[in-house]
Every structure is written in C-alpha cells, then in structure tokens.
Coordinates of C-alpha atoms in Angstrom, one line a residue:
M1 CA 17.1 -10.6 7.9
K2 CA 19.2 -7.6 7.8
H3 CA 20.6 -6.8 4.2
H4 CA 24.6 -6.6 4.4
A5 CA 25.0 -5.2 1.2
T6 CA 28.6 -3.3 0.6
I7 CA 27.8 0.6 0.0
F8 CA 30.0 2.8 -1.7
L9 CA 29.2 6.2 -0.7
C10 CA 30.5 9.0 -3.3
L11 CA 30.1 12.7 -2.8
A12 CA 26.6 14.3 -3.4
W13 CA 25.5 16.8 -5.2
V14 CA 24.4 19.8 -3.0
F15 CA 21.2 21.2 -3.5
A16 CA 21.3 25.0 -2.1
A17 CA 18.1 25.7 0.0
H18 CA 16.9 22.5 -1.2
L19 CA 18.3 19.7 0.4
P20 CA 21.2 19.5 3.4
A21 CA 24.5 18.1 2.7
Q22 CA 24.8 14.9 2.3
T23 CA 26.9 11.5 0.9
L24 CA 24.5 9.8 -1.7
P25 CA 24.7 5.9 -1.7
P26 CA 25.3 4.4 -5.4
N27 CA 23.3 5.5 -8.5
M28 CA 21.6 8.4 -7.0
M29 CA 22.5 11.7 -9.1
A30 CA 21.0 14.5 -10.3
D31 CA 20.6 15.3 -14.2
T32 CA 23.2 17.6 -14.7
A33 CA 23.4 17.6 -18.3
H34 CA 20.3 19.0 -18.7
A35 CA 20.5 21.3 -15.5
P36 CA 18.6 23.6 -14.0
F37 CA 16.0 20.3 -14.9
L38 CA 18.1 18.4 -12.3
H39 CA 14.9 16.3 -11.5
G40 CA 13.8 15.1 -15.1
V41 CA 10.2 15.2 -16.6
A42 CA 7.3 13.5 -16.6
S43 CA 3.3 13.1 -17.6
F44 CA 0.0 12.1 -15.7
D45 CA -3.4 11.6 -16.0
P46 CA -3.7 11.0 -19.8
T47 CA -7.1 11.8 -21.5
V48 CA -8.3 11.4 -25.2
D49 CA -6.7 15.4 -26.1
H50 CA -4.7 16.3 -22.7
V51 CA -2.1 15.3 -20.5
L52 CA -0.3 16.6 -17.4
L53 CA 2.9 18.0 -17.9
W54 CA 5.6 18.3 -14.9
T55 CA 9.3 19.5 -14.3
K56 CA 11.2 21.0 -11.7
V57 CA 13.9 23.8 -12.5
D58 CA 16.5 24.6 -9.8
P59 CA 16.2 28.4 -9.5
G60 CA 20.0 29.6 -8.1
P61 CA 20.4 32.0 -6.0
S62 CA 17.4 33.9 -7.4
S63 CA 14.0 33.7 -5.5
A64 CA 12.1 35.2 -8.6
P65 CA 9.4 33.3 -10.3
I66 CA 10.7 31.7 -13.5
T67 CA 9.1 31.1 -16.5
L68 CA 9.4 28.3 -18.3
N69 CA 8.3 27.5 -22.2
W70 CA 7.3 23.8 -22.7
E71 CA 6.5 22.2 -26.6
V72 CA 5.4 18.8 -27.5
F73 CA 5.9 17.0 -31.0
S74 CA 4.2 14.5 -32.7
D75 CA 7.7 12.9 -33.3
A76 CA 10.9 11.7 -31.5
G77 CA 13.1 14.1 -33.8
L78 CA 10.9 17.0 -32.4
S79 CA 10.4 18.3 -36.2
N80 CA 6.3 18.5 -35.8
L81 CA 5.2 21.1 -33.1
V82 CA 1.6 20.1 -32.2
S83 CA 1.5 21.9 -28.9
S84 CA 3.0 24.6 -26.7
G85 CA 2.9 27.5 -24.0
T86 CA 4.5 28.6 -21.2
A87 CA 4.4 28.0 -17.3
I88 CA 5.3 29.6 -13.8
A89 CA 8.1 27.8 -11.5
D90 CA 8.3 29.4 -8.1
Q91 CA 9.1 29.2 -4.5
P92 CA 5.4 28.5 -3.4
A93 CA 5.1 25.6 -5.3
D94 CA 8.6 24.2 -4.8
W95 CA 10.0 25.2 -8.3
T96 CA 7.8 22.9 -10.0
A97 CA 5.5 23.5 -12.9
Q98 CA 2.8 21.9 -14.4
V99 CA 0.5 22.5 -17.4
D100 CA -2.6 20.7 -18.7
A101 CA -1.2 20.2 -22.2
L102 CA -3.9 19.8 -25.4
L103 CA -2.7 17.3 -27.8
P104 CA -4.6 17.0 -31.0
L105 CA -5.4 13.0 -31.4
P106 CA -6.2 10.5 -29.1
G107 CA -4.5 7.2 -28.5
R108 CA -1.2 8.5 -29.7
F109 CA 2.7 9.2 -28.8
Y110 CA 3.9 12.3 -28.3
W111 CA 7.5 14.0 -27.2
Y112 CA 7.7 16.9 -25.1
R113 CA 10.2 19.4 -23.5
W114 CA 10.8 22.2 -21.4
S115 CA 12.8 25.5 -21.5
D116 CA 13.8 28.4 -19.8
V117 CA 14.4 31.8 -21.2
Q118 CA 18.5 31.0 -21.9
G119 CA 17.3 28.5 -24.1
R120 CA 18.4 25.5 -21.9
T121 CA 16.2 22.1 -22.6
S122 CA 15.3 19.4 -20.3
V123 CA 15.7 15.5 -21.2
V124 CA 12.6 14.8 -23.7
G125 CA 9.7 13.2 -22.2
R126 CA 7.5 10.8 -23.7
T127 CA 4.2 10.6 -23.2
K128 CA 0.7 9.3 -24.7
T129 CA -2.7 10.3 -24.9
A130 CA -6.0 7.9 -24.1
P131 CA -7.7 6.3 -26.8
T132 CA -11.0 6.7 -28.1
G133 CA -13.9 5.2 -30.1
A134 CA -13.1 1.0 -30.6
V135 CA -9.8 0.2 -28.9
A136 CA -8.3 -3.5 -29.0
Q137 CA -5.6 -3.7 -26.5
V138 CA -4.7 -1.5 -23.5
R139 CA -1.6 -2.0 -21.6
F140 CA -0.8 -1.0 -18.4
A141 CA 2.5 -1.6 -16.1
V142 CA 1.3 -1.6 -12.1
M143 CA 3.1 -1.3 -8.8
S144 CA 3.6 0.0 -5.8
C145 CA 5.7 0.4 -2.3
S146 CA 9.1 2.1 -3.9
S147 CA 11.4 2.5 -1.0
I148 CA 14.4 4.0 -2.2
F149 CA 16.1 2.8 1.1
S150 CA 15.7 -0.7 0.8
G151 CA 17.1 -1.5 -2.7
Y152 CA 18.0 -0.8 -6.2
F153 CA 15.1 0.6 -8.3
N154 CA 15.7 -1.8 -11.4
A155 CA 12.2 -2.6 -12.1
Y156 CA 11.6 1.0 -12.7
R157 CA 14.5 1.1 -15.2
R158 CA 12.8 -1.9 -17.0
V159 CA 9.1 0.1 -16.9
G160 CA 11.2 2.9 -18.6
E161 CA 12.9 0.8 -21.7
R162 CA 9.5 -0.5 -22.4
D163 CA 7.7 0.5 -25.6
D164 CA 4.5 -1.8 -25.2
I165 CA 2.9 0.4 -22.2
D166 CA 0.2 2.6 -22.4
L167 CA -0.1 4.1 -18.6
V168 CA 1.9 3.9 -15.6
V169 CA -0.4 3.1 -12.8
H170 CA 0.9 3.4 -9.1
L171 CA -0.8 2.0 -6.1
G172 CA 0.9 4.0 -3.5
D173 CA 3.5 4.2 -0.9
Y174 CA 5.6 6.2 -3.7
I175 CA 7.4 7.3 -1.7
Y176 CA 8.4 6.3 1.8
D177 CA 8.6 8.4 5.0
F178 CA 11.4 6.3 7.2
V179 CA 13.9 3.9 6.5
D180 CA 13.3 0.6 7.9
Q181 CA 16.0 -0.3 10.0
D182 CA 16.2 -4.1 8.4
E183 CA 16.1 -3.1 5.0
Q184 CA 19.1 -0.5 5.2
V185 CA 20.5 -1.0 1.5
R186 CA 21.3 2.4 0.0
V187 CA 20.5 5.1 2.4
P188 CA 22.3 8.1 2.5
V189 CA 24.9 9.7 5.2
P190 CA 23.4 11.4 7.7
A191 CA 20.3 9.1 7.3
P192 CA 16.8 11.3 6.5
I193 CA 14.4 11.8 9.3
D194 CA 10.9 11.4 9.2
P195 CA 9.1 14.3 7.3
Q196 CA 6.4 16.0 9.2
T197 CA 7.0 19.5 7.8
L198 CA 6.1 20.9 4.0
S199 CA 9.4 21.6 3.2
E200 CA 10.5 17.8 4.9
W201 CA 8.1 16.2 2.4
R202 CA 9.0 18.0 -0.7
E203 CA 12.7 17.0 0.3
R204 CA 11.7 13.4 0.4
H205 CA 10.4 13.7 -3.1
A206 CA 13.1 16.0 -4.5
Y207 CA 16.0 12.9 -3.3
Y208 CA 13.6 10.4 -5.2
L209 CA 13.8 11.9 -7.9
L210 CA 17.8 11.9 -8.0
D211 CA 17.7 8.3 -8.9
P212 CA 18.0 8.1 -12.8
D213 CA 15.9 4.6 -12.8
L214 CA 12.9 6.4 -11.5
R215 CA 13.3 9.5 -13.7
L216 CA 13.5 7.4 -16.9
A217 CA 10.1 5.7 -16.3
R218 CA 8.7 8.9 -15.2
Q219 CA 10.4 10.3 -18.5
M220 CA 9.2 7.5 -20.5
H221 CA 5.2 6.6 -20.0
P222 CA 2.4 8.5 -18.6
W223 CA 1.3 7.9 -15.1
T224 CA -1.5 7.9 -12.6
V225 CA -1.0 7.6 -9.1
T226 CA -3.0 7.2 -5.7
W227 CA -1.3 8.0 -2.5
D228 CA -0.9 5.5 0.8
N229 CA 0.1 5.9 4.5
H230 CA 3.8 6.4 3.8
D231 CA 3.1 8.8 1.4
T232 CA 0.8 11.2 3.1
D233 CA 1.7 10.4 7.0
G234 CA 1.5 12.5 9.7
D235 CA 0.9 13.3 13.1
T236 CA -1.8 15.9 13.0
P237 CA -4.0 17.4 10.1
Q238 CA -1.5 19.7 9.4
F239 CA 0.9 17.7 8.7
E240 CA -1.2 15.4 6.6
A241 CA -2.1 18.4 4.6
E242 CA 1.4 19.3 3.5
S243 CA 2.4 15.6 3.2
K244 CA -0.5 15.8 0.4
Q245 CA 0.4 19.1 -0.9
A246 CA 4.1 18.3 -1.4
F247 CA 2.8 15.1 -3.0
L248 CA 0.7 17.0 -5.7
E249 CA 3.4 19.3 -6.4
Y250 CA 5.4 16.6 -7.5
V251 CA 3.1 13.9 -8.2
P252 CA 0.1 16.1 -10.6
M253 CA -3.1 14.1 -10.2
R254 CA -6.2 15.4 -12.6
L255 CA -8.8 16.5 -9.7
Q256 CA -12.2 17.0 -9.8
N257 CA -12.5 20.0 -7.6
P258 CA -9.1 21.9 -7.6
A259 CA -10.7 23.6 -4.3
R260 CA -10.5 19.8 -2.5
P261 CA -7.4 18.2 -3.1
D262 CA -7.6 15.9 -0.5
L263 CA -10.3 14.1 -2.9
I264 CA -8.5 12.6 -5.5
Y265 CA -10.5 9.6 -6.8
R266 CA -11.2 10.4 -10.4
R267 CA -11.7 8.3 -13.9
L268 CA -9.7 7.8 -17.1
A269 CA -11.4 6.4 -20.0
Y270 CA -9.7 4.5 -22.6
G271 CA -12.1 4.2 -25.0
D272 CA -15.1 1.3 -25.5
L273 CA -12.4 -1.3 -23.9
L274 CA -12.3 0.1 -20.2
D275 CA -12.6 2.5 -17.7
L276 CA -10.0 3.2 -14.8
L277 CA -11.0 4.2 -11.6
V278 CA -8.6 5.7 -9.6
L279 CA -9.7 5.4 -5.5
D280 CA -8.4 6.6 -2.5
A281 CA -8.8 3.9 0.2
T282 CA -6.3 5.2 2.7
T283 CA -6.9 9.0 3.7
L284 CA -11.1 8.9 3.8
R285 CA -11.6 6.0 6.1
D286 CA -13.1 5.8 9.5
R287 CA -14.8 9.2 8.8
D288 CA -18.6 7.6 8.0
T289 CA -20.3 4.6 9.0
L290 CA -22.1 1.5 7.1
P291 CA -25.8 1.0 7.7
N292 CA -25.0 -1.8 10.0
G293 CA -22.2 0.5 12.1
E294 CA -19.4 -0.5 10.8
Y295 CA -16.8 2.0 9.6
S296 CA -16.3 2.8 5.7
M297 CA -13.4 2.5 4.0
I298 CA -13.5 5.0 1.3
G299 CA -16.0 7.2 2.9
D300 CA -20.1 8.2 1.6
S301 CA -18.8 10.9 -0.9
Q302 CA -16.5 8.3 -2.5
W303 CA -19.1 5.1 -2.5
A304 CA -21.6 7.3 -3.9
W305 CA -19.0 8.4 -6.7
L306 CA -18.1 5.0 -7.3
A307 CA -21.7 3.5 -7.5
Q308 CA -22.4 6.1 -10.3
E309 CA -19.1 5.1 -12.3
I310 CA -19.7 1.8 -12.3
D311 CA -23.6 2.1 -13.0
G312 CA -23.0 4.5 -15.7
S313 CA -19.8 2.7 -17.6
S314 CA -20.8 1.5 -21.0
A315 CA -17.0 0.0 -21.3
R316 CA -16.2 -3.5 -21.7
W317 CA -13.9 -3.4 -18.7
R318 CA -14.2 -1.5 -15.2
V319 CA -10.7 -1.6 -13.5
L320 CA -10.5 0.0 -9.9
A321 CA -6.8 1.2 -9.1
Q322 CA -6.4 1.4 -5.1
E323 CA -4.2 0.7 -2.4
R324 CA -5.2 -2.2 -0.3
M325 CA -5.7 -6.0 -0.6
M326 CA -9.1 -6.4 -1.1
G327 CA -9.4 -10.2 -0.9
R328 CA -9.5 -12.2 2.2
F329 CA -6.1 -12.9 3.7
S330 CA -6.6 -15.8 6.7
T331 CA -3.7 -16.3 8.5
A332 CA -5.3 -19.5 9.8
G333 CA -2.8 -22.6 10.2
L334 CA 0.2 -19.6 10.6
G335 CA 0.5 -19.4 13.8
G336 CA 2.8 -22.5 14.9
L337 CA 5.4 -21.4 11.8
I338 CA 6.0 -17.6 12.0
N339 CA 4.7 -14.4 14.4
F340 CA 2.4 -13.1 11.4
G341 CA -0.6 -11.1 10.9
D342 CA -3.0 -8.6 12.3
G343 CA -5.4 -11.0 14.8
P344 CA -7.2 -13.9 12.1
V345 CA -6.2 -11.9 9.1
A346 CA -2.7 -10.4 7.3
D347 CA -3.9 -6.7 8.3
S348 CA -7.1 -5.4 9.2
G349 CA -6.0 -1.9 7.9
A350 CA -6.9 -3.9 4.6
W351 CA -10.1 -4.6 3.2
D352 CA -10.3 -7.7 5.9
G353 CA -10.7 -5.0 8.4
Y354 CA -13.3 -3.5 6.5
N355 CA -15.8 -6.2 5.5
G356 CA -18.8 -4.5 5.1
E357 CA -17.4 -1.9 2.9
R358 CA -16.3 -5.2 0.6
V359 CA -19.5 -6.6 0.8
R360 CA -21.1 -3.5 -0.2
V361 CA -19.0 -3.0 -3.3
L362 CA -18.7 -6.7 -4.6
S363 CA -22.4 -7.1 -3.6
H364 CA -23.2 -4.1 -5.7
L365 CA -21.6 -5.8 -9.0
D366 CA -23.3 -9.1 -8.5
Q367 CA -26.5 -7.7 -7.8
N368 CA -27.0 -5.2 -10.8
G369 CA -25.4 -7.8 -13.4
I370 CA -22.1 -6.3 -13.6
D371 CA -19.6 -8.5 -15.0
N372 CA -16.0 -8.0 -15.9
N373 CA -14.3 -6.0 -13.0
V374 CA -10.6 -6.0 -12.1
V375 CA -9.0 -4.8 -8.9
L376 CA -5.6 -3.4 -8.7
S377 CA -4.1 -3.4 -5.1
G378 CA -1.1 -2.9 -3.9
D379 CA 0.6 -2.2 -0.5
I380 CA 1.5 -6.0 1.1
H381 CA 4.3 -6.0 -1.0
T382 CA 4.2 -9.4 -2.6
S383 CA 2.5 -11.1 -5.3
F384 CA -1.2 -12.2 -5.4
T385 CA -3.9 -12.8 -8.3
C386 CA -7.0 -13.6 -6.3
D387 CA -10.5 -14.3 -6.8
L388 CA -13.4 -12.2 -5.3
P389 CA -16.4 -13.8 -3.6
I390 CA -19.2 -11.8 -1.5
D391 CA -19.6 -15.1 0.1
Y392 CA -16.2 -17.4 0.8
N393 CA -18.8 -20.1 1.9
N394 CA -20.2 -20.0 -1.3
Y395 CA -17.1 -20.2 -3.5
N396 CA -15.8 -22.9 -5.7
S397 CA -12.0 -23.0 -5.6
T398 CA -12.1 -25.3 -8.3
T399 CA -14.4 -23.9 -11.3
G400 CA -14.0 -19.9 -9.8
A401 CA -18.3 -19.9 -9.2
G402 CA -19.3 -17.7 -7.0
S403 CA -16.3 -14.9 -7.7
A404 CA -18.0 -11.3 -8.2
A405 CA -14.7 -10.2 -10.1
V406 CA -10.9 -10.7 -9.8
E407 CA -8.0 -8.9 -8.2
F408 CA -4.4 -8.4 -8.9
L409 CA -2.1 -7.6 -6.9
P410 CA 1.9 -7.0 -8.0
T411 CA 4.5 -7.3 -5.5
S412 CA 6.8 -4.7 -4.2
I413 CA 9.0 -2.4 -6.3
T414 CA 11.7 -2.9 -3.9
R415 CA 10.3 -2.9 -0.2
G416 CA 10.6 -5.8 2.1
N417 CA 8.5 -9.1 2.0
F418 CA 9.0 -12.7 3.3
D419 CA 12.5 -13.0 1.8
E420 CA 13.5 -9.9 3.8
A421 CA 11.8 -11.2 7.0
G422 CA 14.2 -14.0 6.8
I423 CA 11.1 -16.4 5.8
T424 CA 13.6 -18.3 3.3
G425 CA 14.0 -22.0 1.7
F426 CA 11.9 -24.5 3.6
L427 CA 10.6 -22.3 6.0
A428 CA 9.0 -20.2 3.1
Q429 CA 7.5 -22.9 1.3
L430 CA 5.3 -24.2 4.2
V431 CA 4.3 -20.9 5.0
A432 CA 3.0 -20.5 1.3
G433 CA 1.4 -23.6 1.4
A434 CA -0.4 -22.9 4.9
I435 CA -1.5 -19.5 3.1
S436 CA -2.8 -21.2 -0.1
A437 CA -4.9 -23.7 2.3
A438 CA -6.1 -21.0 4.2
N439 CA -7.1 -18.5 1.0
P440 CA -8.3 -20.9 -1.5
H441 CA -9.4 -18.0 -3.7
H442 CA -5.7 -17.2 -3.9
V443 CA -5.1 -18.7 -7.1
Y444 CA -1.7 -17.2 -7.4
S445 CA 0.6 -16.3 -4.6
E446 CA 4.6 -15.3 -4.6
L447 CA 5.9 -14.1 -1.1
T448 CA 10.2 -13.0 -1.9
S449 CA 10.1 -11.3 -5.2
H450 CA 10.3 -7.8 -6.2
G451 CA 9.6 -5.7 -9.4
Y452 CA 6.2 -4.7 -10.8
G453 CA 2.8 -6.2 -13.0
I454 CA 1.7 -5.8 -16.6
L455 CA -2.2 -5.7 -16.8
D456 CA -2.8 -6.4 -20.5
I457 CA -6.6 -5.7 -21.4
R458 CA -8.6 -6.9 -24.4
P459 CA -12.0 -7.2 -25.3
D460 CA -12.1 -10.9 -24.4
T461 CA -9.6 -11.4 -22.0
V462 CA -7.5 -9.8 -19.5
T463 CA -4.0 -11.1 -18.5
A464 CA -2.4 -10.4 -15.1
E465 CA 1.8 -10.8 -15.5
F466 CA 4.5 -10.7 -13.0
W467 CA 7.8 -9.3 -13.8
Y468 CA 10.5 -9.8 -10.9
S469 CA 14.1 -7.6 -10.7
P470 CA 16.5 -8.1 -8.4
I471 CA 17.3 -5.3 -6.1
L472 CA 20.4 -5.7 -3.9
Q473 CA 22.5 -4.3 -6.6
V474 CA 22.1 -2.4 -10.2
A475 CA 21.1 -5.1 -12.3
A476 CA 19.9 -5.0 -16.5
T477 CA 18.0 -8.7 -16.1
E478 CA 14.5 -9.3 -14.9
T479 CA 12.3 -12.3 -15.0
F480 CA 9.1 -13.2 -16.4
A481 CA 7.4 -15.6 -13.9
K482 CA 3.5 -16.2 -15.0
G483 CA 0.5 -14.7 -16.1
Y484 CA -3.3 -15.5 -15.5
R485 CA -6.0 -14.8 -17.5
C486 CA -9.9 -13.5 -16.8
V487 CA -12.0 -14.3 -19.9
A488 CA -15.0 -11.8 -20.3
G489 CA -17.7 -12.8 -18.3
E490 CA -16.6 -15.4 -16.1
N491 CA -15.2 -13.2 -13.3
H492 CA -12.7 -15.3 -11.8
W493 CA -8.8 -16.7 -13.0
Q494 CA -8.1 -19.2 -15.1
R495 CA -6.5 -22.1 -12.9
A496 CA -4.1 -22.5 -15.7
A497 CA -1.1 -20.1 -15.7
I498 CA 0.5 -19.0 -18.7
S499 CA 4.2 -19.2 -19.6
N500 CA 5.1 -16.5 -22.1
P501 CA 4.3 -12.8 -21.7
T502 CA 1.4 -11.2 -23.9
T503 CA 2.0 -10.2 -27.2
V504 CA 1.1 -6.6 -28.3
I505 CA -1.6 -5.7 -31.4
V506 CA -1.8 -2.5 -32.9
G507 CA -5.0 -1.1 -31.1
L508 CA -7.6 0.8 -33.3
A509 CA -6.7 4.3 -31.3
E510 CA -9.5 6.1 -32.8
A511 CA -12.7 5.2 -34.4
A512 CA -16.4 6.0 -34.5
S513 CA -18.6 3.0 -32.5
T514 CA -20.4 2.7 -35.9
F515 CA -17.4 2.4 -38.6
P516 CA -14.8 -0.2 -38.0
V517 CA -11.6 2.0 -38.9
A518 CA -9.4 4.3 -37.1
I519 CA -8.4 7.4 -38.9
Q520 CA -5.9 10.2 -38.2
V521 CA -5.0 13.3 -40.2
F522 CA -1.8 14.8 -39.6
P523 CA -1.4 18.1 -39.7
N524 CA -4.7 19.5 -39.7
P525 CA -5.2 22.3 -40.7
A526 CA -2.8 21.4 -42.9
G527 CA -0.4 23.4 -45.4
A528 CA 1.3 21.9 -48.6
E529 CA 0.6 18.0 -47.5
C530 CA -0.8 16.0 -45.0
T531 CA -0.8 11.9 -44.1
L532 CA -3.9 10.2 -43.8
T533 CA -3.6 7.1 -41.7
V534 CA -6.0 4.0 -41.4
T535 CA -5.8 1.1 -39.1
A536 CA -8.4 -1.4 -39.8
R537 CA -10.3 -4.5 -37.9
Q538 CA -10.7 -6.4 -40.9
S539 CA -7.9 -6.5 -44.4
Q540 CA -9.8 -4.7 -47.1
T541 CA -9.5 -2.1 -49.9
I542 CA -10.7 1.2 -48.5
R543 CA -11.9 3.8 -50.8
I544 CA -10.7 7.5 -50.3
E545 CA -11.9 10.5 -51.9
L546 CA -10.5 13.9 -51.5
L547 CA -13.9 16.1 -51.3
D548 CA -14.8 19.6 -52.2
V549 CA -17.1 20.1 -49.5
V550 CA -18.8 23.5 -51.4
S551 CA -19.6 21.8 -54.6
G552 CA -19.8 18.2 -53.4
R553 CA -16.8 17.7 -56.4
V554 CA -14.6 14.5 -55.8
L555 CA -10.9 16.1 -56.3
E556 CA -9.1 12.6 -56.0
T557 CA -9.8 9.0 -55.7
R558 CA -7.6 6.7 -54.5
D559 CA -7.6 2.9 -53.2
L560 CA -5.7 2.1 -49.6
P561 CA -5.2 -1.3 -48.9
V562 CA -4.8 -2.5 -44.6
I563 CA -3.9 -5.2 -43.2
A564 CA -6.2 -6.2 -40.4
F565 CA -4.6 -3.8 -37.0
A566 CA -2.0 -2.6 -39.2
P567 CA -1.7 1.1 -39.5
A568 CA -1.8 2.0 -43.2
A569 CA -0.6 5.4 -44.7
T570 CA -0.8 7.6 -48.1
I571 CA 0.5 11.2 -48.1
W572 CA -2.1 14.1 -50.1
N573 CA -0.2 16.8 -52.1
L574 CA -2.9 20.0 -51.1
D575 CA -0.3 22.4 -53.8
G576 CA -3.0 24.4 -56.1
L577 CA -6.0 24.1 -53.9
A578 CA -7.4 27.2 -52.3
S579 CA -7.2 28.0 -48.9
G580 CA -10.6 26.6 -47.0
N581 CA -12.3 23.1 -45.8
Y582 CA -11.8 19.7 -47.4
G583 CA -13.2 16.4 -46.8
L584 CA -11.3 12.8 -46.7
R585 CA -14.3 10.4 -47.3
L586 CA -13.2 6.8 -46.7
Q587 CA -15.6 4.0 -48.3
T588 CA -15.7 0.7 -46.8
K589 CA -17.8 -2.3 -47.9
D590 CA -20.7 -1.3 -46.3
Q591 CA -20.3 2.3 -44.8
Q592 CA -18.9 5.6 -45.1
Q593 CA -17.4 8.5 -43.2
T594 CA -16.3 11.7 -43.8
I595 CA -13.1 13.5 -42.1
R596 CA -12.9 17.6 -42.3
L597 CA -9.8 18.6 -43.7
Q598 CA -8.6 22.2 -42.7
H599 CA -6.1 23.9 -46.0
I600 CA -4.1 26.6 -45.2
G601 CA -2.9 27.7 -49.3
Q602 CA 0.5 29.2 -49.5

C-alpha cells in the first residue's frame, strides 16, 4: 500500500539555529514575503470579547528579546483600529509571541497584523469573536490527524478559503512525531527523527508551518485544539512535559489555570445556541479508577468539571470535542477479511477500551434528561456518523431509539486509512459491509477518503457534512460527499442523508434574550459619526431615537426597515453635539431597548 509519489526535491530555506539544513519536498516554504514573520499568524479560543493572537519571529543573529506590535481592525482595509498593544518574543518561548487581545464586539470578524520596531509587518490575519445572546447559526470546521509526511494539505487550503466558518476545531494529532514507512508522500531529506527533546518538538512545529496551506487555515479563522498521542508522545514524563510545552507555544489554549498547563479542558460559549466543551481524552487516562474498578479515560478532575459544565449549561446544544471515537466499533465478522482490530474492537485505546467511562458520560445525559449533545471525535482516520446508545441491546437501529447523543467523526486530513492499507475495490466494499453489520449504530461510514467536516448548528437542527480532498498532489478541488441531520430533542441521526451542503444564514450575533434584535454601534466612543447596525429575527420597521440621557430629550427619530436576519445599518451624524453620554433607543412593536453611546466632541 506504499505511495509511489514522485517527489521533486528543491533547495530548503535554511533556518540558522532553528532547523537543521535539509532539502524540502514540494509545497513547503517559509513566508519570506513577510519576513521576519516567516511562520505566519494565527488566532485561538475566541470569547465574546477576547481572542488569543499568535505569531513567531525569526530573530536573526541576535538572542535579545524582540518587542512586537500587534493591531486589530474592524475592517479588511485596516482603516478602523479597535485594539493594539505589544508583546515580547524571546528565546525561552522559541521566538513565538501570543497575546489575549481585547475586542469590542461579539460575533464579529476582525483583521489583525503584527509588526516589529523596524516596521516590517506580518501577513494580515482574520479572526472572529464568539457571539452572545440569541444565536441563529454557528459553523465549525472539524478535523484531525494531519501528517505532513503522508500527503498534501489541500483540505487545509479549502478551509482557509471558506468564509462560512466561525471556528476551526482540531481534534488532535495536529503534528506527527514519526514518518509512517508506508505513507512517504513528502518527506524532507534527511528524514526527520522522532522528537524527544523540547528543541526537537519545537523544530517539528516550525517545520509544519512551512506548509502554506496550513498557514492559510490558521491565518483566516480562529482555532481551538486538543492534543492527542502524536502531539504529546514521549518516553518519559519529562519528554511528555516538553512536548506539551512546545505545543502550547505554537498552538495556544485558553487554560483555566496557567499554573497547570497539563489540564487543557475548557469551555467556549456561543450564546444561547451551544457550549463547546473541549476535552483531553488522551493524557489523563489510567490515573484514576471508576467505582467498578475500571480505569478512567478522562480522570476524576476532568469528569467533575465536565458533569458540572453539562448540568450548568443553559445552551440549546452541547458539543463535546475530544480525540477518540466514542461509539462502539466492533470488529465481529472481520477476521476472515483482513487482519484488523484490537481484540473484539477496532481500538481499545478509544472509548471501547473504557466502556465504564462511556456509560458514565452517556448515562449522566440520559438520567438527567439532557438532550441535544454532539460528540466530535478524531484519531481513526475514517468517516463516521454514529448514534451513541448506553446499552446496545436496547437500541433500535432503524429508528435511532435508545440513543443518548450523536457522534460526528470526520476523516483524517492526510493520515492513512483503509485505502493506504491496500484495502480497495471489492475488498473495501466487503469490509464496509461487515463493519456496518457489526455496528448498526454507525449511520454513515466511509473508509478511504481524506478531508474535513463541517458541523452546522442551529436551534432546531445539527448537520454534519463530509468534505473530501485528494492528498497525493497539490489540488484545487474538493467534493461534498453527503451530510446527516440530527433534530433537536431526538438524540439520533436521521437515516436519510442530505445531498447538498447546508446554507448559511445571517445569525443574531448580539442580542439580549428578551429583545428580538441584535445591535452593534461602531465606533463607541464615537467622534463625528457612528454606525448603528441592527439584525432582527422578523422583518419589521424599528423606530430609533437619539436621546440626551441627562434631560431625556429626543434629539432625532428614524424608522429603519429591517428584513429578517439581514443586517440593516444607519449612520448618525454627531457633529454639533457636546461631548458626553447619549442613548440610542430602539422600539419594536412590543419592546424597547436603549444602547449607551459615548460621544467625543471635536
């Protein structure tokens, strides 16, 4: 099943004190047009008013700390500066820099860049804050298992080119510690060693960011990431700690406790629509035991946190993002076809090897009447949508009755699956049929393609989409395979696949739960003028009044027609007004709300 890809070797960019001299395979190059920011920019873990911004600088011959400037703008033309500051890149952090930037408005795109004291600037990045209040739609790109040696990152470029993504969710094996001998599609010369030390892990992260497609995906969307075994592998506790240190330097996370960088579980809230619970199902396993004596997969502290977050969530949906397949993957009936599996299951390192933990999580949802839960999984390199029953003997595969949640597992970005293992054609069909027969809760499975998934979340439905890209050469194409839908309250996937991608609607990015419109005022404080943007759930005409809040006097009145879910804007000229506080009062048919406006006079 070896690849016989022809690799044209080109002269590498040699990084003094960073990477050993090596000849790079095709489509690997630093961003020399934006030197010294050779490894691009990125953003991570957005909240309603903060986003973690990242970059790395080439220090040249100096070892002195470097002061970097960062700027965030509300427009792609970089004319409206909304936030700025400085950060230090230094040798102890491998010349990476990250800052938790304060941004003014939820649910909005922002553009950012870095610069040094010489005025040299990075590529411009784009990020997006999380929405608050009533949210109509959120879309995640979901991915895992991106071996840079096993294929081309075409899927990353397709994700970077999309404008309909609120967040990239990477479920681990973001980097790989080894080169699979049967998947050598693009390997540098000399071949890389398996990293063990801090410097070797840093070199692997820096090498990955020579890929322009990965840089684009990181540049154009905010990310949230969990790690898996290839990201954090090490022969000793010290080596594992160093791999995690390097990971957090290159892939920032919003840690609950900075003093415990080994605990990465965290929550990202997306208004009233969903809570995204990011878990670590890899590095905390086998430390604690369940009451029945079985080992815990996620550990006592993470379980206590997860149960508390689930119970306290008032969102419509809960999305659990973690590394390993949660649904059962029985290998019954496969013995005569291929040498596959880990005993009676595909992988005892997944939740199949921790059934007590799986039952604990799903039973907690079922016993507490907590519907609308989606598990995102990676690691296994193939595509699945699965129902998640507590008891497989009390599950109806025709209707989905008995399922407590649903699972969405997109395929790998590049890492090999059944196709790379030589299981193709008629044999692949036999294997797929045997897997389906042994696992009727697998609503959809596909064993040979690579790419990513889109999770489209709305108040009434969640839709999982599979998007596939080639990996053996640079390509500008991708294929939408199919999608599956889960209706709120049903806790199982519908059996009929959808044949077209979901459409994108304009969501309510900011709205009080009791007021049916989203309101944005920019800039605020304002000088000569400000723009009021309104998005409503229903088409209507909204009356807007500019108020003197001291006297209560109405200074100006306007009627603004608004089409449902389509932003409508109006510009207010503030010339002639004294500096101070004013109000913009919006009146619908039944309710009113006032937004405070600070005016800075001329």
